Each structure stands twice: as structure tokens, then as C-alpha cells.
PDB file of C-alpha atoms in Angstrom:
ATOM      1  CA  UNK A   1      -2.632 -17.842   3.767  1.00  0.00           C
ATOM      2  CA  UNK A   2      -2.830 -14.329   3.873  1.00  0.00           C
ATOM      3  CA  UNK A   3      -4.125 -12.086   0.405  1.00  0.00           C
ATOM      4  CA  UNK A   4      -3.750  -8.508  -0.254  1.00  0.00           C
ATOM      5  CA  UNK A   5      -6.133  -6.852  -2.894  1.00  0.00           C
ATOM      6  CA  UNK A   6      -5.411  -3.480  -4.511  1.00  0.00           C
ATOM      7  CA  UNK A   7      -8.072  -1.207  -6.264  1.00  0.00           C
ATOM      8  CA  UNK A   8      -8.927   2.373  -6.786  1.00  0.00           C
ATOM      9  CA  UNK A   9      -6.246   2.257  -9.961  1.00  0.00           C
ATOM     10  CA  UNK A  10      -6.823   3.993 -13.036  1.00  0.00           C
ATOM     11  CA  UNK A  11      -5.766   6.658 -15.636  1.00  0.00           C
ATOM     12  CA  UNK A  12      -6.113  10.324 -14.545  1.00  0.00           C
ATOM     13  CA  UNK A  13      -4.933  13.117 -15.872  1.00  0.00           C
ATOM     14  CA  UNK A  14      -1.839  15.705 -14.304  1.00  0.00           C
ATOM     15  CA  UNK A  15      -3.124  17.645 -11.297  1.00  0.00           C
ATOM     16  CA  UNK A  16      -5.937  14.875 -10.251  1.00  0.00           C
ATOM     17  CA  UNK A  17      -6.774  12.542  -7.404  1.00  0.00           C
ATOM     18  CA  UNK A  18      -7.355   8.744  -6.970  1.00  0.00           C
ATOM     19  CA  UNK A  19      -7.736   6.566  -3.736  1.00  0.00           C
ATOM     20  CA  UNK A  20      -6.210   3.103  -3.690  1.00  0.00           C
ATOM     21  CA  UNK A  21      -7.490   0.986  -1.470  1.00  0.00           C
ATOM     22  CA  UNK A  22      -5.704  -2.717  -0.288  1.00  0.00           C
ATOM     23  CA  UNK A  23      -7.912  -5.329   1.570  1.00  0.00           C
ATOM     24  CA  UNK A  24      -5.903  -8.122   3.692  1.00  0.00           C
ATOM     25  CA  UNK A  25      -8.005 -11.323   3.949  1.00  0.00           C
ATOM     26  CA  UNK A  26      -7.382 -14.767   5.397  1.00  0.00           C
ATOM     27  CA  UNK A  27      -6.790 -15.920   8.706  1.00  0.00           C
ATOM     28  CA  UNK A  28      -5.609 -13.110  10.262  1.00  0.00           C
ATOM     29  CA  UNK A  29      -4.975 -11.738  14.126  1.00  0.00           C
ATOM     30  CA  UNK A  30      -3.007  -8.682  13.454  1.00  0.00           C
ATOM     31  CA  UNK A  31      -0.980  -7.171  11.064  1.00  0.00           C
ATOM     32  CA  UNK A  32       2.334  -4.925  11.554  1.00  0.00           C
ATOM     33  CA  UNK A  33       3.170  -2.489   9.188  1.00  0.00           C
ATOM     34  CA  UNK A  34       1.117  -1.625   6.110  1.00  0.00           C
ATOM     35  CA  UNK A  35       2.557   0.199   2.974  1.00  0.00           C
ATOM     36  CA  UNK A  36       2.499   0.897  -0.722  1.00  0.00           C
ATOM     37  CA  UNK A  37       4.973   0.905  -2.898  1.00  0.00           C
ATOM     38  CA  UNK A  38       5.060   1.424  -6.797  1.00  0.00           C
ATOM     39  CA  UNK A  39       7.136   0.767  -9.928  1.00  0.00           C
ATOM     40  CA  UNK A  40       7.413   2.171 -13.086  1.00  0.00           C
ATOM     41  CA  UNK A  41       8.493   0.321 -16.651  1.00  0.00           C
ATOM     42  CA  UNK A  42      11.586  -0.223 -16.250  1.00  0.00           C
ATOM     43  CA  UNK A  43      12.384   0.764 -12.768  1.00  0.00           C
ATOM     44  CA  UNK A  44      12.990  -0.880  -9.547  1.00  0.00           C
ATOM     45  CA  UNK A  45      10.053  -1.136  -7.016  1.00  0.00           C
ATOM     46  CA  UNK A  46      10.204   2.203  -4.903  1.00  0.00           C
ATOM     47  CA  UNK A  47       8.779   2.878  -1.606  1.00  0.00           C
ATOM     48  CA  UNK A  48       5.789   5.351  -1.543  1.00  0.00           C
ATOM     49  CA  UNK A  49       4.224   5.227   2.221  1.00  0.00           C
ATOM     50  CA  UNK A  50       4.058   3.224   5.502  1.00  0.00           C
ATOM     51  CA  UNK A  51       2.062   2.972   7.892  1.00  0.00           C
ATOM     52  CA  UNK A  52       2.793   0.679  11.490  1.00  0.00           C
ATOM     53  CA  UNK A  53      -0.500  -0.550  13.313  1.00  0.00           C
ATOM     54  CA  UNK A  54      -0.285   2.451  15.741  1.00  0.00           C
ATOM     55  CA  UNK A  55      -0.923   5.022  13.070  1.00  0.00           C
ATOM     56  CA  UNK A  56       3.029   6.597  12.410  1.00  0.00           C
ATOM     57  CA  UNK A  57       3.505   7.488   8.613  1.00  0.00           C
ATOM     58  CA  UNK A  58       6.394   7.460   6.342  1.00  0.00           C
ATOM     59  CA  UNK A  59       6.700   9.022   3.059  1.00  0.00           C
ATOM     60  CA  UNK A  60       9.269   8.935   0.141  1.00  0.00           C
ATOM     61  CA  UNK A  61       9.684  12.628  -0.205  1.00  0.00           C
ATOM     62  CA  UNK A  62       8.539  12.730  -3.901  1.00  0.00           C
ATOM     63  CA  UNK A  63       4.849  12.458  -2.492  1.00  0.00           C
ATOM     64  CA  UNK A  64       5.368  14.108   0.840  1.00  0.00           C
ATOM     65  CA  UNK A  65       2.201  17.168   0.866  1.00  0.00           C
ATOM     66  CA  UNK A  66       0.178  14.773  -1.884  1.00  0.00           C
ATOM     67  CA  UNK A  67      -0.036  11.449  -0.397  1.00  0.00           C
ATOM     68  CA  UNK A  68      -1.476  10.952   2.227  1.00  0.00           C
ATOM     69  CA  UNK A  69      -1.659   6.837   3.448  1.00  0.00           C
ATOM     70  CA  UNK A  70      -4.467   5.316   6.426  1.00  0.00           C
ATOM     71  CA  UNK A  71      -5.784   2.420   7.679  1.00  0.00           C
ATOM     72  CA  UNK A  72      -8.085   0.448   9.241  1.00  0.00           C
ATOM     73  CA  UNK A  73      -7.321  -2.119  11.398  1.00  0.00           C
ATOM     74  CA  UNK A  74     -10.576  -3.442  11.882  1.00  0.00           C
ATOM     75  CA  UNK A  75     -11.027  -3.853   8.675  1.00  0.00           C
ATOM     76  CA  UNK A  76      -7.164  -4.819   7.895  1.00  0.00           C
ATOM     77  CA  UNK A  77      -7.076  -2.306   5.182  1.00  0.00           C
ATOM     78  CA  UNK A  78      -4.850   0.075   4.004  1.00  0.00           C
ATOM     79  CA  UNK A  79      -5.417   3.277   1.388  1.00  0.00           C
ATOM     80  CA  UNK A  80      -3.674   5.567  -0.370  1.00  0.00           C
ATOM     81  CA  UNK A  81      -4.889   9.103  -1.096  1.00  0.00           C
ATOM     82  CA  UNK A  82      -2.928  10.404  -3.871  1.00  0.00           C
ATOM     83  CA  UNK A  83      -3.547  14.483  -4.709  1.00  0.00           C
ATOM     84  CA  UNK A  84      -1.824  16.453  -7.332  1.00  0.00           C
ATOM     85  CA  UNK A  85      -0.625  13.460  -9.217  1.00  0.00           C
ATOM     86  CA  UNK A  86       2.222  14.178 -11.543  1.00  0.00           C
ATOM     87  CA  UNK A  87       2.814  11.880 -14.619  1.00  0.00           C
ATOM     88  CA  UNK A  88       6.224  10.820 -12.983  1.00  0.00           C
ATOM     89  CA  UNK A  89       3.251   8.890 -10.839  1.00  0.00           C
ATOM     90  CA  UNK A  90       2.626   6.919 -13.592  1.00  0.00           C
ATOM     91  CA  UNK A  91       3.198   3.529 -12.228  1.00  0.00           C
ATOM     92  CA  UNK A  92       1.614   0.064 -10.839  1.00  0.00           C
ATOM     93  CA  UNK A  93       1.218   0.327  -7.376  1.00  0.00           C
ATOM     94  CA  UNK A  94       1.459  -2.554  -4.921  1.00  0.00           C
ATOM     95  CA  UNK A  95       0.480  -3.221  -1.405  1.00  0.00           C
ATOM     96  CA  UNK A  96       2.743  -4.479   0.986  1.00  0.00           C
ATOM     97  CA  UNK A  97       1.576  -5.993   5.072  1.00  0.00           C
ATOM     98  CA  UNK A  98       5.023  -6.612   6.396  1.00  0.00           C
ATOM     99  CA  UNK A  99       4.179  -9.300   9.070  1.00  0.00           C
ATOM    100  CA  UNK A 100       0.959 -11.076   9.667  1.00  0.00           C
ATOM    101  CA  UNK A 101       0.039 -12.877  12.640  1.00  0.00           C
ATOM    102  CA  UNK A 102      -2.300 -15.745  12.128  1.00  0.00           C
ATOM    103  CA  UNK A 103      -5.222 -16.778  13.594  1.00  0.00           C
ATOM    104  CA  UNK A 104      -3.242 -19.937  14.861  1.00  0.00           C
ATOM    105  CA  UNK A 105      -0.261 -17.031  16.417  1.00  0.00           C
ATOM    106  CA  UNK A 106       2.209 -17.838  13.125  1.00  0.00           C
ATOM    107  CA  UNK A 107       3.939 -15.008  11.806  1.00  0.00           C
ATOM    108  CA  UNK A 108       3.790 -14.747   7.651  1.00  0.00           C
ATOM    109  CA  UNK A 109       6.292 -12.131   6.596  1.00  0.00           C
ATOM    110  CA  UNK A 110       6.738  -9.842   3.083  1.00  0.00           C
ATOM    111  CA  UNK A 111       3.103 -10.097   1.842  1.00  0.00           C
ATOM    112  CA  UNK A 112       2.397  -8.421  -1.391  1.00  0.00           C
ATOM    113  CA  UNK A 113      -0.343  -8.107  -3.689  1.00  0.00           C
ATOM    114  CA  UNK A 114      -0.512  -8.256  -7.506  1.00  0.00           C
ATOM    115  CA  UNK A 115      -0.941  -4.186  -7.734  1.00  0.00           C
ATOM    116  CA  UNK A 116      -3.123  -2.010  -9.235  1.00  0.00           C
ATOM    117  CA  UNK A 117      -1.998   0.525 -12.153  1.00  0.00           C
ATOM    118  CA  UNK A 118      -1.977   4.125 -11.892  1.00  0.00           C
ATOM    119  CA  UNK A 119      -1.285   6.251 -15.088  1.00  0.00           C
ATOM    120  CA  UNK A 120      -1.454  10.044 -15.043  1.00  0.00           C
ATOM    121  CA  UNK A 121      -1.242  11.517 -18.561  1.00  0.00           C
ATOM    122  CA  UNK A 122      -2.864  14.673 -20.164  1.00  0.00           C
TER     123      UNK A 122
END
């Protein structure tokens, strides 16, 4: 069974920064792509950044120049560097490993964690 843990949430005010972080643990031999994505009261769940084990980045272009996503695949962790944050932010955030191989070679697909909430108000 594979678990993904968010932090690095909190309130912040317009213009500000915050790093979320997402661990993966369990038994696991690799993991495929790596993202965040976020949703606001109300509002479907939006994609906010990927990232595939070989570094390439994607960004929903309301964040493009302020977000800036990582990992490390050592570590099977992903983060999310978020400049500039805008009170349209204001949302939880949740981590997202698309596929993850298994020690025993199984595949477990869509893993999400419980998310961690960002809120960016003066």
C-alpha cells in the first residue's frame, strides 16, 4: 500500500511564498509521474504541476513564472514552491503519484493524498 503525505500548508498573505512538500511511503520501487493539484470550495479539482521521474515539468498556466514543482526520487518526494501567491490560490492542495511500482513489481495507479490547505488572504 502506497501513502502520500502533504505539508508545508498554511495561511499567507497576497504576494508571499510557501513550500509544500508530499512524501510517498510504502513498498515502493519506482514511481512515474508526480504532481499537485488543488481545489477550491466549490470547484472541481484542477491541475497545478507535474512532474515525470526524468525531471520534465508541466504547469497550468495560472501558476506558470510562480510555481515552480521538484522532486526527489531518492527520497520519493515531490514539492511545490509556490511564489507570488494570489488569493485565487486559496485552495487545499493534494498530491498525486500516478503509478507506483511495488517492491513485489505490481503497478498501483491514481494515488492521492488527503491534501494540505493553502489560504492566501490579506
Amino acid at each position: 500500500q502506497v501513502q502520500l503525505i502533504e505539508s508545508g500548508g498554511g495561511s499567507v498573505q497576497p504576494g508571499g511564498s510557501l513550500r509544500l512538500s508530499c512524501a510517498a511511503s510504502g513498498s515502493i520501487r519506482s514511481i512515474t509521474a508526480m504532481g499537485w493539484y488543488r481545489q477550491a470550495p466549490g470547484k472541481q479539482r484542477d491541475l497545478v504541476a507535474t512532474i515525470t521521474s526524468g525531471g520534465f515539468t508541466n504547469y497550468a498556466d495560472s501558476v506558470k513564472g510562480r510555481f515552480t514543482i521538484s522532486r526527489d526520487n531518492a527520497k520519493n518526494t515531490v514539492y511545490l514552491q509556490m511564489n507570488s501567491l494570489k488569493p485565487e490560490d486559496t485552495a487545499v492542495y493534494v498530491c498525486n503519484a500516478d503509478r507506483v511500482q511495488d517492491r513485489d513489481f505490481r503497478w498501483r495507479y491514481d494515488n492521492w493524498g488527503q491534501g494540505t490547505q493553502v489560504t492566501v488572504s490579506s
